[in-house]
Amino acid sequence: MTAPPAPDSVHLLSPASCLALAPALAAADLRADETAPRSGFAIEVPDTLLERARRGDSAAFEQIYRWFERPVFTLALRLCGDREEAGEALQETMLKLLRRIGEYRGSGPFWGWLRQIAINEALLRLRRGRRMEDILPIDGHDLEDGAPPPPAAADAALLQRALLGLPAATRSVLWLYHAEGYTHEEIAELMQRTPSFSKSQLARGTRRLRALLQVEEAPHV
């Protein structure tokens, strides 16, 4: 297996990876459009390739690995906030894929099945490090905040630093909701919380992210 890739700015800001964090995309609610891409994982894998991988064809597995290496690493990095942990999550995800690919029965897209494994691996690392409690305080007055962040979000480096400035669980909610298209109910199940928790962290995290990006914007002349 190759070394984990470094996420590039194109991937970070493409519709497939960060729908509501880039101002040009946040103007419209693409989550309501079933034809809009929601995830960097949304790669169609031919049935023939999957069948070869199930039979133990190493070349087929290597092809699948190359296709999904970047999406898995990027997701793990956004949730864990650490490149070393993200690399470990990538390796564990692909090892589980190798061992469990025979369990995929085709009831949904293969990429969705693999993404679930990747998310579980990343969240497991947050739990082990007791970072699932690392959240923005809940004050009981949070309303869902769907407004776009400031123009600085178009700069991948600023966006990356701002995301790392959020608590781990809050950042995970934002990424799962905005970039991966999960609902609050689905996020609650993944994080063993309630939908209200997800909604609150999304609102507070979105406002905090906007504030961080505004602070880092260059002054206008």
PDB file of N, CA, C and O in Angstrom, residues 4-8 11-12 16-18 38-42 68-83 85-90 93-94 111-126 131 163-164 168 171-182 187 190:
ATOM      1  N   PRO A   4      -0.104   7.673   2.395  1.00  0.00           N
ATOM      2  CA  PRO A   4      -1.319   8.470   2.278  1.00  0.00           C
ATOM      3  C   PRO A   4      -1.070   9.725   1.470  1.00  0.00           C
ATOM      4  O   PRO A   4      -0.032  10.365   1.612  1.00  0.00           O
ATOM      5  N   PRO A   5      -2.019  10.123   0.625  1.00  0.00           N
ATOM      6  CA  PRO A   5      -1.852  11.317  -0.188  1.00  0.00           C
ATOM      7  C   PRO A   5      -2.141  12.567   0.609  1.00  0.00           C
ATOM      8  O   PRO A   5      -2.838  12.540   1.612  1.00  0.00           O
ATOM      9  N   ALA A   6      -1.615  13.684   0.143  1.00  0.00           N
ATOM     10  CA  ALA A   6      -1.954  14.980   0.734  1.00  0.00           C
ATOM     11  C   ALA A   6      -3.151  15.535   0.004  1.00  0.00           C
ATOM     12  O   ALA A   6      -3.125  15.665  -1.215  1.00  0.00           O
ATOM     13  N   PRO A   7      -4.251  15.847   0.700  1.00  0.00           N
ATOM     14  CA  PRO A   7      -5.420  16.391   0.027  1.00  0.00           C
ATOM     15  C   PRO A   7      -5.054  17.683  -0.687  1.00  0.00           C
ATOM     16  O   PRO A   7      -4.385  18.543  -0.131  1.00  0.00           O
ATOM     17  N   ASP A   8      -5.498  17.829  -1.932  1.00  0.00           N
ATOM     18  CA  ASP A   8      -5.186  19.056  -2.661  1.00  0.00           C
ATOM     19  C   ASP A   8      -6.361  20.006  -2.640  1.00  0.00           C
ATOM     20  O   ASP A   8      -7.463  19.665  -2.272  1.00  0.00           O
ATOM     21  N   HIS A  11      -9.592  18.996  -4.570  1.00  0.00           N
ATOM     22  CA  HIS A  11     -10.448  18.019  -3.890  1.00  0.00           C
ATOM     23  C   HIS A  11     -11.179  18.670  -2.723  1.00  0.00           C
ATOM     24  O   HIS A  11     -12.357  18.431  -2.508  1.00  0.00           O
ATOM     25  N   LEU A  12     -10.499  19.514  -1.988  1.00  0.00           N
ATOM     26  CA  LEU A  12     -11.110  20.123  -0.815  1.00  0.00           C
ATOM     27  C   LEU A  12     -12.326  20.949  -1.169  1.00  0.00           C
ATOM     28  O   LEU A  12     -13.292  21.010  -0.440  1.00  0.00           O
ATOM     29  N   ALA A  16     -17.936  17.539  -4.775  1.00  0.00           N
ATOM     30  CA  ALA A  16     -17.984  16.202  -4.193  1.00  0.00           C
ATOM     31  C   ALA A  16     -17.463  16.152  -2.780  1.00  0.00           C
ATOM     32  O   ALA A  16     -17.661  15.192  -2.081  1.00  0.00           O
ATOM     33  N   SER A  17     -16.750  17.187  -2.335  1.00  0.00           N
ATOM     34  CA  SER A  17     -16.136  17.093  -1.015  1.00  0.00           C
ATOM     35  C   SER A  17     -16.518  18.173  -0.043  1.00  0.00           C
ATOM     36  O   SER A  17     -16.365  18.012   1.138  1.00  0.00           O
ATOM     37  N   CYS A  18     -17.009  19.311  -0.517  1.00  0.00           N
ATOM     38  CA  CYS A  18     -17.232  20.409   0.425  1.00  0.00           C
ATOM     39  C   CYS A  18     -18.381  21.290  -0.047  1.00  0.00           C
ATOM     40  O   CYS A  18     -18.201  22.481  -0.212  1.00  0.00           O
ATOM     41  N   ARG A  38     -22.364  14.350  -3.639  1.00  0.00           N
ATOM     42  CA  ARG A  38     -22.280  14.755  -2.242  1.00  0.00           C
ATOM     43  C   ARG A  38     -20.990  14.313  -1.591  1.00  0.00           C
ATOM     44  O   ARG A  38     -20.705  14.712  -0.489  1.00  0.00           O
ATOM     45  N   SER A  39     -20.235  13.475  -2.236  1.00  0.00           N
ATOM     46  CA  SER A  39     -19.086  12.905  -1.550  1.00  0.00           C
ATOM     47  C   SER A  39     -17.995  12.553  -2.540  1.00  0.00           C
ATOM     48  O   SER A  39     -18.268  12.140  -3.672  1.00  0.00           O
ATOM     49  N   GLY A  40     -16.738  12.710  -2.077  1.00  0.00           N
ATOM     50  CA  GLY A  40     -15.619  12.270  -2.881  1.00  0.00           C
ATOM     51  C   GLY A  40     -15.588  10.766  -3.051  1.00  0.00           C
ATOM     52  O   GLY A  40     -14.852  10.236  -3.891  1.00  0.00           O
ATOM     53  N   PHE A  41     -16.403  10.053  -2.267  1.00  0.00           N
ATOM     54  CA  PHE A  41     -16.482   8.597  -2.369  1.00  0.00           C
ATOM     55  C   PHE A  41     -17.351   8.142  -3.541  1.00  0.00           C
ATOM     56  O   PHE A  41     -17.326   6.967  -3.895  1.00  0.00           O
ATOM     57  N   ALA A  42     -18.128   9.048  -4.115  1.00  0.00           N
ATOM     58  CA  ALA A  42     -19.134   8.658  -5.110  1.00  0.00           C
ATOM     59  C   ALA A  42     -18.491   8.230  -6.421  1.00  0.00           C
ATOM     60  O   ALA A  42     -18.586   8.904  -7.447  1.00  0.00           O
ATOM     61  N   PHE A  68      -9.996   4.818  -4.127  1.00  0.00           N
ATOM     62  CA  PHE A  68     -10.580   5.299  -2.873  1.00  0.00           C
ATOM     63  C   PHE A  68      -9.553   5.769  -1.850  1.00  0.00           C
ATOM     64  O   PHE A  68      -9.936   6.219  -0.766  1.00  0.00           O
ATOM     65  N   GLU A  69      -8.285   5.705  -2.179  1.00  0.00           N
ATOM     66  CA  GLU A  69      -7.250   6.124  -1.228  1.00  0.00           C
ATOM     67  C   GLU A  69      -7.437   7.574  -0.789  1.00  0.00           C
ATOM     68  O   GLU A  69      -7.433   7.890   0.408  1.00  0.00           O
ATOM     69  N   ARG A  70      -7.587   8.477  -1.740  1.00  0.00           N
ATOM     70  CA  ARG A  70      -7.714   9.891  -1.387  1.00  0.00           C
ATOM     71  C   ARG A  70      -9.009  10.200  -0.631  1.00  0.00           C
ATOM     72  O   ARG A  70      -8.970  10.901   0.390  1.00  0.00           O
ATOM     73  N   PRO A  71     -10.186   9.733  -1.082  1.00  0.00           N
ATOM     74  CA  PRO A  71     -11.402  10.006  -0.308  1.00  0.00           C
ATOM     75  C   PRO A  71     -11.337   9.495   1.133  1.00  0.00           C
ATOM     76  O   PRO A  71     -11.761  10.196   2.063  1.00  0.00           O
ATOM     77  N   VAL A  72     -10.799   8.286   1.330  1.00  0.00           N
ATOM     78  CA  VAL A  72     -10.712   7.731   2.689  1.00  0.00           C
ATOM     79  C   VAL A  72      -9.773   8.573   3.539  1.00  0.00           C
ATOM     80  O   VAL A  72     -10.095   8.928   4.683  1.00  0.00           O
ATOM     81  N   PHE A  73      -8.606   8.925   2.996  1.00  0.00           N
ATOM     82  CA  PHE A  73      -7.642   9.695   3.772  1.00  0.00           C
ATOM     83  C   PHE A  73      -8.177  11.086   4.092  1.00  0.00           C
ATOM     84  O   PHE A  73      -8.033  11.580   5.212  1.00  0.00           O
ATOM     85  N   THR A  74      -8.802  11.727   3.111  1.00  0.00           N
ATOM     86  CA  THR A  74      -9.341  13.072   3.327  1.00  0.00           C
ATOM     87  C   THR A  74     -10.412  13.069   4.408  1.00  0.00           C
ATOM     88  O   THR A  74     -10.419  13.922   5.302  1.00  0.00           O
ATOM     89  N   LEU A  75     -11.333  12.115   4.345  1.00  0.00           N
ATOM     90  CA  LEU A  75     -12.377  12.030   5.361  1.00  0.00           C
ATOM     91  C   LEU A  75     -11.760  11.812   6.743  1.00  0.00           C
ATOM     92  O   LEU A  75     -12.135  12.487   7.718  1.00  0.00           O
ATOM     93  N   ALA A  76     -10.811  10.877   6.842  1.00  0.00           N
ATOM     94  CA  ALA A  76     -10.185  10.585   8.136  1.00  0.00           C
ATOM     95  C   ALA A  76      -9.421  11.797   8.659  1.00  0.00           C
ATOM     96  O   ALA A  76      -9.432  12.078   9.864  1.00  0.00           O
ATOM     97  N   LEU A  77      -8.773  12.528   7.764  1.00  0.00           N
ATOM     98  CA  LEU A  77      -8.043  13.718   8.187  1.00  0.00           C
ATOM     99  C   LEU A  77      -8.992  14.784   8.699  1.00  0.00           C
ATOM    100  O   LEU A  77      -8.713  15.448   9.702  1.00  0.00           O
ATOM    101  N   ARG A  78     -10.106  14.986   8.037  1.00  0.00           N
ATOM    102  CA  ARG A  78     -11.062  16.000   8.474  1.00  0.00           C
ATOM    103  C   ARG A  78     -11.675  15.637   9.828  1.00  0.00           C
ATOM    104  O   ARG A  78     -11.898  16.509  10.655  1.00  0.00           O
ATOM    105  N   LEU A  79     -11.948  14.356  10.061  1.00  0.00           N
ATOM    106  CA  LEU A  79     -12.546  13.964  11.333  1.00  0.00           C
ATOM    107  C   LEU A  79     -11.504  13.913  12.448  1.00  0.00           C
ATOM    108  O   LEU A  79     -11.749  14.410  13.550  1.00  0.00           O
ATOM    109  N   CYS A  80     -10.345  13.342  12.166  1.00  0.00           N
ATOM    110  CA  CYS A  80      -9.319  13.173  13.207  1.00  0.00           C
ATOM    111  C   CYS A  80      -8.487  14.424  13.413  1.00  0.00           C
ATOM    112  O   CYS A  80      -8.001  14.686  14.520  1.00  0.00           O
ATOM    113  N   GLY A  81      -8.274  15.200  12.339  1.00  0.00           N
ATOM    114  CA  GLY A  81      -7.468  16.412  12.446  1.00  0.00           C
ATOM    115  C   GLY A  81      -5.980  16.153  12.555  1.00  0.00           C
ATOM    116  O   GLY A  81      -5.221  17.050  12.907  1.00  0.00           O
ATOM    117  N   ASP A  82      -5.536  14.939  12.237  1.00  0.00           N
ATOM    118  CA  ASP A  82      -4.132  14.570  12.396  1.00  0.00           C
ATOM    119  C   ASP A  82      -3.745  13.640  11.254  1.00  0.00           C
ATOM    120  O   ASP A  82      -4.403  12.622  11.018  1.00  0.00           O
ATOM    121  N   ARG A  83      -2.652  13.966  10.548  1.00  0.00           N
ATOM    122  CA  ARG A  83      -2.253  13.189   9.383  1.00  0.00           C
ATOM    123  C   ARG A  83      -1.844  11.757   9.753  1.00  0.00           C
ATOM    124  O   ARG A  83      -2.140  10.813   9.026  1.00  0.00           O
ATOM    125  N   GLU A  85      -2.904   9.917  12.317  1.00  0.00           N
ATOM    126  CA  GLU A  85      -4.114   9.154  12.613  1.00  0.00           C
ATOM    127  C   GLU A  85      -4.903   8.867  11.350  1.00  0.00           C
ATOM    128  O   GLU A  85      -5.475   7.784  11.191  1.00  0.00           O
ATOM    129  N   ALA A  86      -4.947   9.843  10.446  1.00  0.00           N
ATOM    130  CA  ALA A  86      -5.664   9.648   9.186  1.00  0.00           C
ATOM    131  C   ALA A  86      -5.018   8.531   8.369  1.00  0.00           C
ATOM    132  O   ALA A  86      -5.707   7.711   7.752  1.00  0.00           O
ATOM    133  N   GLY A  87      -3.685   8.494   8.361  1.00  0.00           N
ATOM    134  CA  GLY A  87      -2.987   7.423   7.654  1.00  0.00           C
ATOM    135  C   GLY A  87      -3.291   6.058   8.248  1.00  0.00           C
ATOM    136  O   GLY A  87      -3.482   5.074   7.523  1.00  0.00           O
ATOM    137  N   GLU A  88      -3.360   6.003   9.577  1.00  0.00           N
ATOM    138  CA  GLU A  88      -3.690   4.737  10.241  1.00  0.00           C
ATOM    139  C   GLU A  88      -5.124   4.316   9.923  1.00  0.00           C
ATOM    140  O   GLU A  88      -5.400   3.129   9.694  1.00  0.00           O
ATOM    141  N   ALA A  89      -6.029   5.297   9.898  1.00  0.00           N
ATOM    142  CA  ALA A  89      -7.423   4.992   9.564  1.00  0.00           C
ATOM    143  C   ALA A  89      -7.533   4.498   8.131  1.00  0.00           C
ATOM    144  O   ALA A  89      -8.320   3.585   7.835  1.00  0.00           O
ATOM    145  N   LEU A  90      -6.766   5.085   7.237  1.00  0.00           N
ATOM    146  CA  LEU A  90      -6.748   4.629   5.846  1.00  0.00           C
ATOM    147  C   LEU A  90      -6.308   3.172   5.762  1.00  0.00           C
ATOM    148  O   LEU A  90      -6.956   2.347   5.100  1.00  0.00           O
ATOM    149  N   THR A  93      -8.926   0.846   7.252  1.00  0.00           N
ATOM    150  CA  THR A  93     -10.099   0.762   6.372  1.00  0.00           C
ATOM    151  C   THR A  93      -9.836  -0.179   5.216  1.00  0.00           C
ATOM    152  O   THR A  93     -10.668  -1.041   4.883  1.00  0.00           O
ATOM    153  N   MET A  94      -8.662  -0.060   4.596  1.00  0.00           N
ATOM    154  CA  MET A  94      -8.356  -0.901   3.445  1.00  0.00           C
ATOM    155  C   MET A  94      -8.100  -2.355   3.851  1.00  0.00           C
ATOM    156  O   MET A  94      -8.423  -3.283   3.103  1.00  0.00           O
ATOM    157  N   TRP A 111     -19.487   2.338  -2.893  1.00  0.00           N
ATOM    158  CA  TRP A 111     -18.760   3.435  -2.271  1.00  0.00           C
ATOM    159  C   TRP A 111     -19.390   3.836  -0.940  1.00  0.00           C
ATOM    160  O   TRP A 111     -18.688   4.242  -0.016  1.00  0.00           O
ATOM    161  N   GLY A 112     -20.721   3.725  -0.834  1.00  0.00           N
ATOM    162  CA  GLY A 112     -21.379   4.045   0.428  1.00  0.00           C
ATOM    163  C   GLY A 112     -21.030   3.039   1.511  1.00  0.00           C
ATOM    164  O   GLY A 112     -20.851   3.401   2.682  1.00  0.00           O
ATOM    165  N   TRP A 113     -20.938   1.776   1.122  1.00  0.00           N
ATOM    166  CA  TRP A 113     -20.547   0.716   2.062  1.00  0.00           C
ATOM    167  C   TRP A 113     -19.122   0.941   2.563  1.00  0.00           C
ATOM    168  O   TRP A 113     -18.854   0.846   3.761  1.00  0.00           O
ATOM    169  N   LEU A 114     -18.213   1.270   1.650  1.00  0.00           N
ATOM    170  CA  LEU A 114     -16.825   1.512   2.040  1.00  0.00           C
ATOM    171  C   LEU A 114     -16.708   2.781   2.876  1.00  0.00           C
ATOM    172  O   LEU A 114     -15.951   2.828   3.856  1.00  0.00           O
ATOM    173  N   ARG A 115     -17.469   3.805   2.527  1.00  0.00           N
ATOM    174  CA  ARG A 115     -17.428   5.048   3.304  1.00  0.00           C
ATOM    175  C   ARG A 115     -17.844   4.805   4.748  1.00  0.00           C
ATOM    176  O   ARG A 115     -17.275   5.397   5.675  1.00  0.00           O
ATOM    177  N   GLN A 116     -18.826   3.939   4.951  1.00  0.00           N
ATOM    178  CA  GLN A 116     -19.260   3.643   6.314  1.00  0.00           C
ATOM    179  C   GLN A 116     -18.124   3.038   7.127  1.00  0.00           C
ATOM    180  O   GLN A 116     -17.933   3.373   8.306  1.00  0.00           O
ATOM    181  N   ILE A 117     -17.352   2.149   6.507  1.00  0.00           N
ATOM    182  CA  ILE A 117     -16.200   1.556   7.194  1.00  0.00           C
ATOM    183  C   ILE A 117     -15.191   2.642   7.555  1.00  0.00           C
ATOM    184  O   ILE A 117     -14.663   2.677   8.676  1.00  0.00           O
ATOM    185  N   ALA A 118     -14.920   3.550   6.608  1.00  0.00           N
ATOM    186  CA  ALA A 118     -13.942   4.623   6.836  1.00  0.00           C
ATOM    187  C   ALA A 118     -14.381   5.555   7.965  1.00  0.00           C
ATOM    188  O   ALA A 118     -13.570   5.942   8.819  1.00  0.00           O
ATOM    189  N   ILE A 119     -15.653   5.918   7.987  1.00  0.00           N
ATOM    190  CA  ILE A 119     -16.162   6.803   9.038  1.00  0.00           C
ATOM    191  C   ILE A 119     -16.057   6.125  10.394  1.00  0.00           C
ATOM    192  O   ILE A 119     -15.633   6.737  11.387  1.00  0.00           O
ATOM    193  N   ASN A 120     -16.442   4.862  10.461  1.00  0.00           N
ATOM    194  CA  ASN A 120     -16.353   4.129  11.731  1.00  0.00           C
ATOM    195  C   ASN A 120     -14.922   4.075  12.238  1.00  0.00           C
ATOM    196  O   ASN A 120     -14.671   4.198  13.446  1.00  0.00           O
ATOM    197  N   GLU A 121     -13.958   3.890  11.331  1.00  0.00           N
ATOM    198  CA  GLU A 121     -12.547   3.852  11.728  1.00  0.00           C
ATOM    199  C   GLU A 121     -12.100   5.198  12.283  1.00  0.00           C
ATOM    200  O   GLU A 121     -11.388   5.268  13.293  1.00  0.00           O
ATOM    201  N   ALA A 122     -12.484   6.286  11.621  1.00  0.00           N
ATOM    202  CA  ALA A 122     -12.088   7.624  12.086  1.00  0.00           C
ATOM    203  C   ALA A 122     -12.723   7.946  13.433  1.00  0.00           C
ATOM    204  O   ALA A 122     -12.056   8.452  14.351  1.00  0.00           O
ATOM    205  N   LEU A 123     -14.018   7.663  13.575  1.00  0.00           N
ATOM    206  CA  LEU A 123     -14.699   7.948  14.838  1.00  0.00           C
ATOM    207  C   LEU A 123     -14.166   7.076  15.970  1.00  0.00           C
ATOM    208  O   LEU A 123     -14.138   7.502  17.133  1.00  0.00           O
ATOM    209  N   LEU A 124     -13.745   5.864  15.648  1.00  0.00           N
ATOM    210  CA  LEU A 124     -13.148   4.992  16.663  1.00  0.00           C
ATOM    211  C   LEU A 124     -11.911   5.646  17.264  1.00  0.00           C
ATOM    212  O   LEU A 124     -11.685   5.569  18.484  1.00  0.00           O
ATOM    213  N   ARG A 125     -11.118   6.308  16.438  1.00  0.00           N
ATOM    214  CA  ARG A 125      -9.917   6.980  16.941  1.00  0.00           C
ATOM    215  C   ARG A 125     -10.275   8.173  17.820  1.00  0.00           C
ATOM    216  O   ARG A 125      -9.586   8.453  18.804  1.00  0.00           O
ATOM    217  N   LEU A 126     -11.355   8.868  17.497  1.00  0.00           N
ATOM    218  CA  LEU A 126     -11.794   9.969  18.361  1.00  0.00           C
ATOM    219  C   LEU A 126     -12.254   9.429  19.720  1.00  0.00           C
ATOM    220  O   LEU A 126     -11.988  10.035  20.758  1.00  0.00           O
ATOM    221  N   ARG A 131     -11.924  12.164  22.427  1.00  0.00           N
ATOM    222  CA  ARG A 131     -12.165  13.450  21.776  1.00  0.00           C
ATOM    223  C   ARG A 131     -13.589  13.592  21.256  1.00  0.00           C
ATOM    224  O   ARG A 131     -13.935  14.632  20.704  1.00  0.00           O
ATOM    225  N   LEU A 163     -10.937  24.740   9.892  1.00  0.00           N
ATOM    226  CA  LEU A 163     -11.531  23.473  10.326  1.00  0.00           C
ATOM    227  C   LEU A 163     -10.764  22.880  11.497  1.00  0.00           C
ATOM    228  O   LEU A 163     -11.351  22.353  12.442  1.00  0.00           O
ATOM    229  N   LEU A 164      -9.431  22.970  11.441  1.00  0.00           N
ATOM    230  CA  LEU A 164      -8.620  22.450  12.539  1.00  0.00           C
ATOM    231  C   LEU A 164      -8.794  23.260  13.810  1.00  0.00           C
ATOM    232  O   LEU A 164      -8.449  22.797  14.898  1.00  0.00           O
ATOM    233  N   ALA A 168     -13.005  18.541  17.813  1.00  0.00           N
ATOM    234  CA  ALA A 168     -13.054  17.362  16.947  1.00  0.00           C
ATOM    235  C   ALA A 168     -14.477  16.914  16.622  1.00  0.00           C
ATOM    236  O   ALA A 168     -14.801  16.634  15.461  1.00  0.00           O
ATOM    237  N   ARG A 171     -16.228  19.497  14.366  1.00  0.00           N
ATOM    238  CA  ARG A 171     -15.695  19.410  13.004  1.00  0.00           C
ATOM    239  C   ARG A 171     -16.259  18.183  12.291  1.00  0.00           C
ATOM    240  O   ARG A 171     -16.586  18.240  11.102  1.00  0.00           O
ATOM    241  N   SER A 172     -16.410  17.080  13.007  1.00  0.00           N
ATOM    242  CA  SER A 172     -16.946  15.863  12.407  1.00  0.00           C
ATOM    243  C   SER A 172     -18.385  16.056  11.951  1.00  0.00           C
ATOM    244  O   SER A 172     -18.773  15.610  10.871  1.00  0.00           O
ATOM    245  N   VAL A 173     -19.185  16.726  12.779  1.00  0.00           N
ATOM    246  CA  VAL A 173     -20.575  16.991  12.402  1.00  0.00           C
ATOM    247  C   VAL A 173     -20.620  17.831  11.129  1.00  0.00           C
ATOM    248  O   VAL A 173     -21.359  17.518  10.183  1.00  0.00           O
ATOM    249  N   LEU A 174     -19.819  18.904  11.080  1.00  0.00           N
ATOM    250  CA  LEU A 174     -19.816  19.763   9.898  1.00  0.00           C
ATOM    251  C   LEU A 174     -19.429  18.993   8.652  1.00  0.00           C
ATOM    252  O   LEU A 174     -20.048  19.133   7.596  1.00  0.00           O
ATOM    253  N   TRP A 175     -18.372  18.177   8.769  1.00  0.00           N
ATOM    254  CA  TRP A 175     -17.899  17.470   7.579  1.00  0.00           C
ATOM    255  C   TRP A 175     -18.902  16.411   7.118  1.00  0.00           C
ATOM    256  O   TRP A 175     -19.185  16.290   5.927  1.00  0.00           O
ATOM    257  N   LEU A 176     -19.450  15.653   8.060  1.00  0.00           N
ATOM    258  CA  LEU A 176     -20.408  14.612   7.692  1.00  0.00           C
ATOM    259  C   LEU A 176     -21.666  15.218   7.076  1.00  0.00           C
ATOM    260  O   LEU A 176     -22.241  14.659   6.133  1.00  0.00           O
ATOM    261  N   TYR A 177     -22.094  16.367   7.573  1.00  0.00           N
ATOM    262  CA  TYR A 177     -23.316  17.002   7.075  1.00  0.00           C
ATOM    263  C   TYR A 177     -23.072  17.707   5.738  1.00  0.00           C
ATOM    264  O   TYR A 177     -23.770  17.468   4.757  1.00  0.00           O
ATOM    265  N   HIS A 178     -22.060  18.577   5.704  1.00  0.00           N
ATOM    266  CA  HIS A 178     -21.843  19.398   4.518  1.00  0.00           C
ATOM    267  C   HIS A 178     -21.154  18.643   3.379  1.00  0.00           C
ATOM    268  O   HIS A 178     -21.540  18.769   2.221  1.00  0.00           O
ATOM    269  N   ALA A 179     -20.111  17.910   3.693  1.00  0.00           N
ATOM    270  CA  ALA A 179     -19.306  17.299   2.639  1.00  0.00           C
ATOM    271  C   ALA A 179     -19.789  15.911   2.250  1.00  0.00           C
ATOM    272  O   ALA A 179     -19.664  15.525   1.092  1.00  0.00           O
ATOM    273  N   GLU A 180     -20.342  15.156   3.217  1.00  0.00           N
ATOM    274  CA  GLU A 180     -20.744  13.780   2.931  1.00  0.00           C
ATOM    275  C   GLU A 180     -22.249  13.617   2.769  1.00  0.00           C
ATOM    276  O   GLU A 180     -22.714  12.562   2.360  1.00  0.00           O
ATOM    277  N   GLY A 181     -23.020  14.661   3.114  1.00  0.00           N
ATOM    278  CA  GLY A 181     -24.454  14.616   2.869  1.00  0.00           C
ATOM    279  C   GLY A 181     -25.276  13.800   3.842  1.00  0.00           C
ATOM    280  O   GLY A 181     -26.410  13.424   3.546  1.00  0.00           O
ATOM    281  N   TYR A 182     -24.728  13.529   5.042  1.00  0.00           N
ATOM    282  CA  TYR A 182     -25.488  12.777   6.039  1.00  0.00           C
ATOM    283  C   TYR A 182     -26.553  13.661   6.672  1.00  0.00           C
ATOM    284  O   TYR A 182     -26.374  14.877   6.823  1.00  0.00           O
ATOM    285  N   ILE A 187     -26.118  11.190  11.436  1.00  0.00           N
ATOM    286  CA  ILE A 187     -24.951  11.621  12.202  1.00  0.00           C
ATOM    287  C   ILE A 187     -25.111  11.235  13.671  1.00  0.00           C
ATOM    288  O   ILE A 187     -24.166  10.771  14.318  1.00  0.00           O
ATOM    289  N   LEU A 190     -24.281   7.606  14.033  1.00  0.00           N
ATOM    290  CA  LEU A 190     -22.848   7.361  13.890  1.00  0.00           C
ATOM    291  C   LEU A 190     -22.073   7.783  15.134  1.00  0.00           C
ATOM    292  O   LEU A 190     -21.136   7.097  15.562  1.00  0.00           O
TER     293      LEU A 190
END
